[in-house]
Coordinates of C-alpha atoms in Angstrom, one line a residue:
M1 CA 12.4 -102.0 -133.8
R2 CA 15.0 -100.1 -135.1
I3 CA 16.5 -102.3 -138.3
P4 CA 13.0 -102.6 -139.4
C5 CA 12.7 -98.6 -139.4
V6 CA 15.8 -98.6 -141.4
D7 CA 14.6 -101.3 -143.8
A8 CA 11.4 -99.6 -144.3
G9 CA 13.2 -96.4 -145.5
L10 CA 11.8 -94.1 -142.8
I11 CA 15.3 -92.7 -142.0
S12 CA 15.4 -89.9 -144.9
P13 CA 11.9 -88.7 -144.3
L14 CA 12.6 -88.7 -140.7
V15 CA 15.8 -86.4 -141.2
Q16 CA 13.7 -84.2 -144.0
L17 CA 11.4 -83.5 -140.8
L18 CA 14.4 -81.9 -139.2
T19 CA 14.1 -78.9 -141.6
S20 CA 10.6 -78.3 -140.0
K21 CA 9.9 -74.7 -138.5
D22 CA 7.5 -76.4 -135.9
Q23 CA 9.3 -77.1 -132.7
E24 CA 6.9 -79.9 -131.5
V25 CA 7.9 -81.6 -135.0
L26 CA 11.4 -80.9 -134.2
L27 CA 11.4 -82.5 -130.8
Q28 CA 9.4 -85.7 -131.7
T29 CA 11.7 -86.1 -134.7
G30 CA 15.0 -85.7 -132.6
R31 CA 13.8 -88.2 -130.2
A32 CA 12.8 -90.9 -132.8
L33 CA 16.2 -90.3 -134.5
G34 CA 18.0 -90.6 -131.0
N35 CA 16.4 -93.9 -130.6
I36 CA 17.2 -95.4 -133.7
C37 CA 20.7 -94.6 -133.3
Y38 CA 21.0 -96.0 -129.7
D39 CA 23.5 -98.9 -130.2
S40 CA 22.5 -99.6 -133.8
H41 CA 25.0 -99.7 -136.4
E42 CA 22.4 -99.7 -139.3
G43 CA 20.3 -96.8 -137.6
R44 CA 23.7 -94.5 -137.3
S45 CA 24.7 -95.3 -140.9
A46 CA 21.5 -94.4 -142.1
V47 CA 21.4 -91.3 -140.2
D48 CA 24.7 -90.5 -141.5
Q49 CA 23.8 -91.0 -145.3
A50 CA 20.8 -88.9 -144.9
G51 CA 23.0 -86.0 -143.5
G52 CA 21.1 -85.8 -140.1
A53 CA 24.2 -84.9 -137.9
Q54 CA 24.8 -81.8 -139.8
I55 CA 21.3 -80.5 -139.8
V56 CA 21.1 -81.1 -136.0
I57 CA 24.4 -79.1 -135.4
D58 CA 23.1 -76.3 -137.2
H59 CA 19.9 -76.3 -135.2
L60 CA 22.3 -76.2 -131.9
R61 CA 24.1 -73.3 -133.5
S62 CA 21.1 -71.3 -134.3
L63 CA 19.1 -71.9 -131.3
C64 CA 22.1 -71.8 -128.9
S65 CA 21.4 -68.5 -127.3
I66 CA 17.8 -68.9 -126.5
T67 CA 17.1 -69.8 -122.8
D68 CA 13.6 -70.4 -122.9
P69 CA 12.4 -73.7 -121.3
A70 CA 10.9 -75.1 -124.5
N71 CA 14.0 -74.5 -126.6
E72 CA 16.4 -76.0 -123.8
K73 CA 14.1 -79.2 -123.9
L74 CA 14.7 -79.3 -127.7
L75 CA 18.4 -78.7 -127.5
T76 CA 18.8 -81.4 -124.7
V77 CA 17.0 -83.8 -127.0
F78 CA 19.3 -82.9 -130.1
C79 CA 22.4 -83.3 -127.9
G80 CA 21.1 -87.0 -126.7
M81 CA 20.3 -87.7 -130.4
L82 CA 24.0 -86.8 -131.1
M83 CA 25.5 -88.9 -128.5
N84 CA 23.4 -92.0 -129.4
Y85 CA 24.7 -91.3 -133.0
S86 CA 28.4 -91.3 -132.1
N87 CA 28.8 -93.0 -129.0
E88 CA 31.6 -95.5 -128.7
N89 CA 32.2 -94.7 -132.5
D90 CA 35.6 -93.1 -133.3
S91 CA 34.9 -92.2 -137.2
L92 CA 31.2 -90.8 -136.3
Q93 CA 32.7 -88.6 -133.1
A94 CA 35.5 -87.6 -135.5
Q95 CA 33.0 -86.5 -138.1
L96 CA 31.1 -84.3 -135.6
I97 CA 34.4 -82.7 -134.6
N98 CA 35.2 -81.8 -138.2
M99 CA 31.5 -80.3 -138.4
G100 CA 32.3 -78.0 -135.5
V101 CA 30.5 -79.6 -132.7
I102 CA 33.0 -78.8 -130.2
P103 CA 32.7 -74.9 -130.1
T104 CA 28.8 -75.4 -130.3
L105 CA 28.3 -77.5 -127.3
V106 CA 31.2 -75.3 -125.3
K107 CA 29.0 -72.2 -126.2
L108 CA 26.0 -74.1 -125.1
L109 CA 27.3 -75.1 -121.8
G110 CA 28.3 -71.3 -121.2
I111 CA 24.8 -70.2 -121.9
H112 CA 22.7 -72.9 -120.2
C113 CA 24.7 -73.8 -117.2
Q114 CA 21.5 -73.3 -115.0
N115 CA 19.8 -76.0 -116.8
A116 CA 20.9 -79.4 -115.1
A117 CA 19.6 -81.8 -117.6
L118 CA 21.6 -79.9 -120.6
T119 CA 24.5 -79.3 -118.9
E120 CA 24.7 -83.2 -118.0
M121 CA 24.4 -83.9 -121.7
C122 CA 27.1 -81.7 -122.6
L123 CA 29.6 -83.1 -120.3
V124 CA 28.6 -86.7 -121.4
A125 CA 29.2 -85.2 -124.9
F126 CA 32.6 -83.8 -123.8
G127 CA 33.8 -86.9 -122.0
N128 CA 33.3 -88.9 -125.3
L129 CA 34.9 -86.4 -127.8
A130 CA 37.8 -85.8 -125.4
E131 CA 39.0 -89.3 -125.7
L132 CA 40.0 -88.4 -129.4
E133 CA 43.2 -86.8 -129.9
S134 CA 41.9 -84.6 -132.8
S135 CA 39.5 -83.1 -130.4
K136 CA 41.9 -81.3 -128.1
E137 CA 43.3 -78.7 -130.5
Q138 CA 39.5 -77.9 -131.2
F139 CA 38.8 -77.8 -127.4
A140 CA 42.1 -75.6 -126.6
S141 CA 40.4 -72.9 -129.2
T142 CA 37.6 -72.5 -127.0
N143 CA 36.9 -71.4 -123.4
I144 CA 36.3 -74.9 -122.0
A145 CA 38.6 -74.6 -119.1
E146 CA 36.9 -71.4 -118.0
E147 CA 33.4 -73.0 -118.5
L148 CA 34.4 -76.2 -116.7
V149 CA 36.0 -74.5 -113.5
K150 CA 33.2 -72.4 -113.2
L151 CA 30.6 -75.5 -113.4
F152 CA 32.9 -77.2 -111.0
K153 CA 33.0 -74.4 -108.6
K154 CA 29.1 -74.5 -108.2
Q155 CA 29.0 -78.1 -107.7
I156 CA 28.3 -79.7 -104.3
E157 CA 27.2 -83.3 -105.1
H158 CA 30.1 -85.8 -105.6
D159 CA 28.3 -87.3 -108.7
K160 CA 28.2 -83.9 -110.5
R161 CA 31.8 -83.4 -109.7
E162 CA 32.8 -86.9 -110.9
M163 CA 31.2 -86.2 -114.2
I164 CA 33.3 -83.0 -114.6
F165 CA 36.4 -84.9 -113.6
E166 CA 35.8 -87.5 -116.3
V167 CA 35.8 -84.7 -118.9
L168 CA 38.9 -82.7 -117.1
A169 CA 41.2 -85.8 -117.2
P170 CA 41.5 -86.7 -121.0
L171 CA 41.4 -82.9 -121.7
A172 CA 44.2 -82.1 -119.2
E173 CA 46.6 -84.5 -121.2
N174 CA 47.1 -81.6 -123.6
D175 CA 49.4 -79.0 -122.8
A176 CA 47.7 -75.9 -124.1
I177 CA 44.4 -77.0 -122.0
K178 CA 46.7 -77.8 -119.0
L179 CA 47.7 -74.0 -118.9
Q180 CA 44.2 -72.8 -119.6
L181 CA 42.9 -75.0 -116.6
V182 CA 45.8 -73.6 -114.3
E183 CA 44.9 -69.9 -115.3
A184 CA 41.0 -70.5 -115.0
G185 CA 41.8 -71.8 -111.1
L186 CA 41.3 -75.4 -111.1
V187 CA 44.2 -76.0 -109.2
E188 CA 42.9 -73.9 -106.1
C189 CA 39.5 -76.1 -106.5
L190 CA 41.8 -79.3 -106.5
L191 CA 43.6 -78.4 -103.3
E192 CA 40.3 -77.1 -101.6
I193 CA 39.0 -80.7 -102.2
V194 CA 42.1 -82.0 -100.9
Q195 CA 41.7 -80.2 -97.5
Q196 CA 38.2 -81.1 -97.2
K197 CA 38.4 -84.8 -98.1
V198 CA 42.1 -85.7 -96.3
N199 CA 40.8 -86.8 -93.1
S200 CA 37.5 -88.7 -94.4
D201 CA 37.3 -92.4 -94.5
K202 CA 34.1 -92.4 -96.8
E203 CA 34.5 -94.3 -99.9
D204 CA 33.5 -91.4 -102.0
D205 CA 35.7 -89.0 -100.4
I206 CA 38.7 -91.0 -100.8
A207 CA 38.0 -91.5 -104.5
E208 CA 37.6 -87.7 -104.8
L209 CA 40.9 -87.0 -102.9
K210 CA 42.4 -89.5 -105.4
T211 CA 40.7 -88.2 -108.4
A212 CA 41.8 -84.5 -107.4
S213 CA 45.3 -85.0 -106.5
D214 CA 46.1 -87.3 -109.7
L215 CA 44.8 -84.4 -111.8
M216 CA 47.1 -81.9 -110.1
V217 CA 50.1 -84.1 -110.7
L218 CA 48.7 -84.3 -114.4
L219 CA 48.7 -80.7 -114.8
L220 CA 52.2 -80.5 -113.7
L221 CA 53.3 -82.5 -116.6
G222 CA 53.0 -79.5 -118.9
D223 CA 56.3 -77.2 -118.8
E224 CA 54.3 -74.1 -119.0
S225 CA 51.5 -75.1 -116.2
M226 CA 54.3 -76.4 -114.1
Q227 CA 56.6 -73.4 -114.1
K228 CA 53.5 -70.9 -113.4
L229 CA 52.7 -73.2 -110.4
F230 CA 56.3 -73.2 -109.3
E231 CA 56.3 -69.5 -109.1
G232 CA 60.3 -69.5 -108.3
G233 CA 59.6 -72.0 -105.4
K234 CA 57.6 -69.2 -103.6
G235 CA 54.3 -70.3 -104.9
N236 CA 51.1 -71.1 -102.8
V237 CA 50.7 -74.3 -104.7
F238 CA 54.3 -75.5 -104.3
Q239 CA 54.1 -75.1 -100.7
R240 CA 50.9 -76.8 -100.2
V241 CA 52.0 -79.9 -102.5
L242 CA 55.4 -79.8 -100.3
S243 CA 53.3 -80.2 -97.1
W244 CA 51.7 -83.4 -98.5
I245 CA 54.9 -85.2 -98.5
P246 CA 55.0 -85.7 -94.5
S247 CA 51.2 -86.6 -94.4
N248 CA 50.0 -89.7 -93.1
N249 CA 47.8 -90.2 -96.2
H250 CA 49.6 -92.6 -99.0
Q251 CA 47.5 -91.0 -101.8
L252 CA 48.7 -87.5 -100.8
Q253 CA 52.1 -88.8 -100.1
L254 CA 52.3 -90.4 -103.7
A255 CA 51.0 -87.2 -105.0
G256 CA 53.3 -85.2 -103.5
A257 CA 56.4 -87.0 -104.4
L258 CA 55.3 -87.1 -108.0
A259 CA 54.7 -83.5 -108.0
I260 CA 58.1 -82.8 -106.7
A261 CA 59.4 -85.2 -109.5
N262 CA 57.4 -83.0 -112.2
F263 CA 58.8 -79.7 -110.5
A264 CA 62.1 -81.1 -111.1
R265 CA 62.2 -81.0 -114.7
N266 CA 64.8 -78.0 -115.0
D267 CA 67.8 -77.3 -113.3
G268 CA 66.9 -74.0 -111.9
N269 CA 63.7 -75.7 -109.9
C270 CA 66.0 -78.6 -108.8
I271 CA 68.7 -76.3 -107.6
H272 CA 66.4 -74.5 -105.5
M273 CA 64.5 -77.4 -103.9
V274 CA 67.7 -79.1 -103.0
D275 CA 69.0 -75.7 -101.4
N276 CA 65.5 -75.5 -99.5
G277 CA 65.6 -79.2 -98.1
I278 CA 63.2 -81.0 -100.2
V279 CA 65.7 -83.8 -100.2
E280 CA 65.5 -84.4 -96.3
N281 CA 61.7 -84.5 -96.8
L282 CA 61.8 -87.3 -99.6
M283 CA 64.4 -89.4 -97.4
D284 CA 62.1 -88.9 -94.5
L285 CA 59.3 -90.3 -96.6
L286 CA 61.4 -93.1 -98.0
D287 CA 62.3 -94.1 -94.6
R288 CA 58.7 -94.7 -93.6
H289 CA 58.4 -97.0 -96.4
V290 CA 61.2 -99.5 -96.1
E291 CA 59.8 -102.4 -94.4
D292 CA 56.6 -103.7 -96.4
G293 CA 56.2 -99.9 -97.9
N294 CA 53.9 -98.8 -100.4
V295 CA 55.8 -99.6 -103.8
T296 CA 54.0 -96.7 -105.7
V297 CA 55.4 -94.0 -102.8
Q298 CA 58.8 -95.9 -103.0
H299 CA 58.9 -95.2 -106.9
A300 CA 57.4 -91.8 -106.9
A301 CA 60.1 -90.5 -104.2
L302 CA 62.8 -92.4 -106.0
S303 CA 61.9 -90.5 -109.3
A304 CA 61.8 -87.2 -107.5
L305 CA 65.3 -87.9 -106.2
R306 CA 66.6 -89.3 -109.5
N307 CA 65.5 -85.8 -111.2
L308 CA 66.7 -83.8 -108.4
A309 CA 70.3 -85.4 -108.9
I310 CA 70.5 -84.4 -112.6
P311 CA 72.2 -80.8 -111.9
V312 CA 75.9 -81.1 -111.2
V313 CA 75.8 -78.7 -108.2
N314 CA 73.2 -80.7 -106.7
K315 CA 75.3 -84.1 -106.7
A316 CA 77.7 -83.3 -103.8
K317 CA 74.9 -81.8 -101.8
M318 CA 72.7 -84.8 -102.1
L319 CA 75.9 -87.2 -101.6
S320 CA 76.3 -85.6 -98.0
A321 CA 73.0 -85.6 -97.2
G322 CA 73.1 -89.4 -97.3
V323 CA 70.8 -90.0 -100.3
T324 CA 73.0 -93.1 -101.3
E325 CA 72.3 -94.7 -98.1
A326 CA 68.9 -93.9 -98.0
V327 CA 68.4 -95.3 -101.5
L328 CA 70.5 -98.4 -100.8
K329 CA 68.0 -99.6 -98.3
F330 CA 65.8 -100.6 -101.3
L331 CA 68.3 -102.9 -102.7
K332 CA 66.3 -105.8 -101.7
S333 CA 63.0 -104.7 -103.4
E334 CA 61.8 -107.3 -105.9
M335 CA 59.7 -104.8 -107.5
P336 CA 61.1 -103.7 -111.1
P337 CA 59.6 -100.1 -111.1
V338 CA 61.4 -99.6 -107.7
Q339 CA 64.5 -101.2 -108.8
F340 CA 64.7 -99.1 -112.1
K341 CA 64.5 -96.0 -110.3
L342 CA 66.9 -96.9 -107.5
L343 CA 69.5 -97.7 -110.3
G344 CA 68.8 -94.6 -112.3
T345 CA 69.2 -92.5 -108.8
L346 CA 72.4 -93.9 -108.1
R347 CA 73.6 -93.4 -111.8
M348 CA 72.7 -89.8 -111.7
L349 CA 74.4 -89.5 -108.1
I350 CA 78.1 -90.7 -109.3
D351 CA 78.2 -89.0 -112.6
A352 CA 81.6 -87.4 -112.0
Q353 CA 81.8 -87.9 -108.5
A354 CA 85.1 -90.3 -108.3
E355 CA 84.7 -90.7 -104.4
A356 CA 81.2 -91.6 -104.5
A357 CA 81.7 -93.9 -107.6
E358 CA 84.6 -95.6 -105.8
Q359 CA 82.6 -96.3 -102.6
L360 CA 79.5 -97.7 -104.4
G361 CA 81.8 -99.7 -106.6
K362 CA 83.4 -101.3 -103.6
N363 CA 80.1 -102.2 -102.1
V364 CA 79.9 -105.8 -102.8
K365 CA 76.4 -106.2 -101.9
L366 CA 75.6 -103.7 -104.5
V367 CA 77.7 -105.1 -107.3
E368 CA 76.5 -108.5 -106.9
R369 CA 72.6 -107.3 -107.2
L370 CA 73.6 -105.3 -110.2
V371 CA 75.0 -108.5 -111.8
E372 CA 72.0 -110.1 -110.8
W373 CA 69.8 -107.7 -112.4
C374 CA 71.8 -107.5 -115.5
E375 CA 70.6 -110.8 -116.2
A376 CA 66.5 -109.8 -115.8
K377 CA 65.3 -110.3 -119.3
D378 CA 61.9 -110.1 -118.6
H379 CA 62.7 -106.2 -117.4
A380 CA 64.5 -104.5 -120.2
G381 CA 64.8 -101.2 -118.1
V382 CA 66.0 -102.8 -115.2
M383 CA 68.6 -104.8 -117.1
G384 CA 69.7 -101.7 -119.2
E385 CA 70.1 -99.5 -116.3
S386 CA 72.1 -102.0 -114.3
N387 CA 74.4 -102.5 -116.9
R388 CA 74.7 -98.5 -117.2
L389 CA 75.3 -98.2 -113.4
L390 CA 78.1 -100.9 -113.5
S391 CA 79.8 -99.1 -116.4
A392 CA 79.6 -95.9 -114.7
L393 CA 81.1 -97.1 -111.4
I394 CA 84.3 -97.9 -113.6
R395 CA 84.2 -94.7 -115.8
H396 CA 83.6 -92.3 -112.9
S397 CA 86.0 -94.2 -110.2
K398 CA 88.7 -95.3 -112.6
S399 CA 89.6 -97.3 -109.6
K400 CA 91.5 -100.7 -109.5
D401 CA 89.6 -101.8 -106.4
V402 CA 86.2 -101.2 -107.9
I403 CA 87.3 -103.1 -111.2
K404 CA 88.1 -105.9 -109.1
T405 CA 85.3 -106.0 -107.1
I406 CA 83.3 -106.0 -110.2
V407 CA 85.4 -108.8 -112.0
Q408 CA 85.0 -110.9 -108.8
S409 CA 81.3 -110.6 -108.9
G410 CA 80.9 -111.9 -112.4
G411 CA 80.1 -108.5 -114.1
I412 CA 82.6 -108.7 -117.1
K413 CA 80.6 -110.5 -119.4
H414 CA 77.8 -108.3 -118.9
L415 CA 79.7 -105.2 -120.0
V416 CA 80.9 -107.1 -123.1
T417 CA 77.4 -107.9 -124.1
M418 CA 76.5 -104.0 -123.3
A419 CA 78.8 -103.3 -126.0
T420 CA 76.5 -104.9 -128.4
S421 CA 73.8 -103.0 -127.3
E422 CA 71.2 -101.4 -130.0
H423 CA 71.8 -98.1 -128.3
V424 CA 74.8 -96.2 -129.3
I425 CA 75.1 -94.4 -125.8
M426 CA 75.2 -98.1 -124.1
Q427 CA 77.7 -99.5 -126.4
N428 CA 79.9 -96.4 -125.9
E429 CA 79.7 -96.3 -122.2
A430 CA 80.4 -100.1 -122.3
L431 CA 83.7 -99.6 -124.5
V432 CA 85.0 -96.9 -122.4
A433 CA 84.5 -98.9 -119.2
L434 CA 86.4 -102.0 -120.7
A435 CA 89.1 -99.7 -122.2
L436 CA 89.7 -98.8 -118.4
I437 CA 89.5 -102.3 -117.4
A438 CA 92.1 -103.1 -119.9
A439 CA 94.2 -100.3 -118.9
L440 CA 94.0 -100.6 -114.9
E441 CA 93.4 -104.4 -114.3
L442 CA 94.0 -106.5 -117.6
G443 CA 95.8 -109.3 -115.7
T444 CA 92.7 -109.5 -113.2
A445 CA 89.9 -109.3 -116.0
E446 CA 91.7 -111.2 -118.9
K447 CA 90.1 -114.7 -118.6
D448 CA 86.7 -113.3 -118.3
L449 CA 87.1 -111.0 -121.2
E450 CA 88.6 -114.2 -123.3
S451 CA 85.5 -116.2 -122.4
A452 CA 83.1 -113.2 -123.2
K453 CA 84.5 -113.2 -126.7
L454 CA 85.5 -109.4 -126.5
V455 CA 87.7 -109.7 -129.4
Q456 CA 85.5 -111.3 -132.1
I457 CA 83.0 -108.6 -130.7
L458 CA 85.3 -105.7 -131.3
H459 CA 86.2 -107.3 -135.1
R460 CA 82.4 -107.2 -135.8
L461 CA 81.8 -103.8 -134.5
L462 CA 84.8 -102.4 -136.5
A463 CA 83.6 -104.4 -139.8
D464 CA 80.0 -103.3 -139.6
E465 CA 79.7 -100.2 -141.7
R466 CA 76.5 -99.4 -139.6
S467 CA 78.6 -98.7 -136.4
A468 CA 78.7 -95.0 -135.2
P469 CA 82.3 -93.0 -135.5
E470 CA 82.4 -93.0 -131.6
I471 CA 82.0 -97.0 -131.5
K472 CA 84.6 -97.5 -134.2
Y473 CA 87.1 -95.2 -132.4
N474 CA 86.6 -96.6 -128.8
S475 CA 86.7 -100.2 -130.3
M476 CA 90.1 -99.5 -131.5
V477 CA 91.3 -97.5 -128.5
L478 CA 90.3 -100.8 -126.4
I479 CA 92.2 -103.2 -129.0
C480 CA 95.1 -101.2 -128.3
A481 CA 94.5 -101.7 -124.8
L482 CA 94.3 -105.6 -125.1
M483 CA 97.6 -105.7 -126.6
G484 CA 99.2 -106.0 -123.2
S485 CA 97.5 -109.7 -122.7
E486 CA 99.4 -112.4 -124.4
S487 CA 96.2 -114.5 -124.9
L488 CA 94.0 -111.6 -126.0
H489 CA 97.1 -110.1 -128.4
K490 CA 96.9 -113.9 -130.0
E491 CA 93.4 -113.7 -130.7
V492 CA 93.7 -110.0 -132.3
Q493 CA 96.2 -111.5 -134.6
D494 CA 94.2 -114.6 -135.6
L495 CA 91.2 -112.5 -136.6
A496 CA 93.4 -110.4 -139.2
F497 CA 92.3 -106.8 -137.5
L498 CA 94.9 -105.0 -139.8
D499 CA 92.7 -105.5 -142.9
V500 CA 89.5 -103.9 -141.0
V501 CA 91.5 -101.2 -139.3
S502 CA 93.6 -99.9 -142.4
K503 CA 90.4 -99.4 -144.3
L504 CA 89.0 -97.0 -141.5
R505 CA 92.1 -94.9 -142.1
S506 CA 90.2 -93.2 -145.0
H507 CA 87.0 -92.9 -142.6
E508 CA 85.3 -89.4 -143.1
N509 CA 85.4 -88.9 -139.4
K510 CA 88.9 -87.3 -138.6
S511 CA 89.1 -88.9 -135.1
V512 CA 88.4 -92.3 -136.5
A513 CA 90.9 -91.9 -139.3
Q514 CA 93.7 -90.9 -137.1
Q515 CA 92.9 -93.6 -134.5
A516 CA 93.0 -96.3 -137.3
S517 CA 96.6 -94.9 -138.2
L518 CA 97.5 -95.2 -134.5
T519 CA 96.2 -98.8 -134.4
E520 CA 97.5 -99.9 -137.4
Q521 CA 100.9 -99.1 -136.2
R522 CA 100.5 -100.6 -132.9
L523 CA 99.1 -103.8 -134.8
T524 CA 102.0 -103.7 -137.1
V525 CA 104.7 -103.5 -134.6
D526 CA 103.4 -106.1 -132.2
S527 CA 102.6 -108.7 -135.0

């Protein structure tokens, strides 16, 4: 019936009827237009062309404050009509946002929160509009957070709370709204739900516990909202979240570990947490998930430990607490997300910690696993982190034994490949590690460096104008170090390095220019 209505030219006269002063006419017209728009592109397009949406929004605005039942019925019909008009249509939803529908609907919710049908219409509309990125700014300029939390506190039924959750989740992706929700008291509501549902085995309760704890973690992703809830580590919220980690509920363990990872986003928080024993809690949690453990919990706990290991003062404390040993238990994991976080945690822990780097670098099982993961082409993150850890073991230990272990395990070719990475930081880390290998154990690594075509790669890096200054600098340092090997020295001579290096003497970067002069001298003397 919808397309015939459009073809018969009924839409324009119907939209004209929206200007009537008769409430019954408005009610029936709103219903008719809502039906015509329902799941019909042609119907929506005709209403759009006739300017129907703007007239309806103007009505909502002018009738918003009137609370008699007849008016609320009309407001409900108009909200329903706008939903049918814009449902699953991003451009029409964006049009409504530009017409100012959001502040109008928020005001409507505040005034008519006792009316179940109208409240439901507003929530469905918010849920649709909140998916659009362009809506977030408008929502943030209203008191939506306050209204939703107020409404949430009144709800007893699971279905009603679920409707509000469906609006909160997309809204809470916006940092300004995160803070508004925290200030409006949403966190206390979420903690209460967790407390009520934690021991229930009903499907609805388990789902609600998950939604509440996930939303809690999402709120902590905003810097301001996170810091407000941390309260110097003394906050009630922080303490409650801590109590989730030793819980027997996997969902709460997961949310607790993710929350700690989110709290651990600045040095002050990390230092406070490590000083107050959070590391032991996380290691206990990991211990419970070593054999056939929950992968998401493993991943979350390792994420938290990685973040906590970033401040320099925490590294030694975490190493002496036995974090390395706890993390190495997951070396046999076949799950890339767990492998990725395991590698990142170890890399953070050994940064500038020579003894720990040496101990790990002499661990044959670890080094062999790293070499294996350096070939994980399906998992770029794992591959990249393995290479970086391999390089870090050498750079921070400066140990001949570590270099020998890496050579024996077949790691050299991966460090040479890493020098060609698209990421300057990784190229640099590889070149510094290779320079240490050449300075400390050139004889041991010589054959592997040759077969990995290191000299040709260095020539390419120096000749490439796009190479960053630090890459050119470290490539020349490495060339000088390789001259101690007869076979590599010959390769350097055969490739006419002098031409490339002499051009770099006039490089705009002083360090590069100076190193070019030194390298040129070395090449000339040794030629």
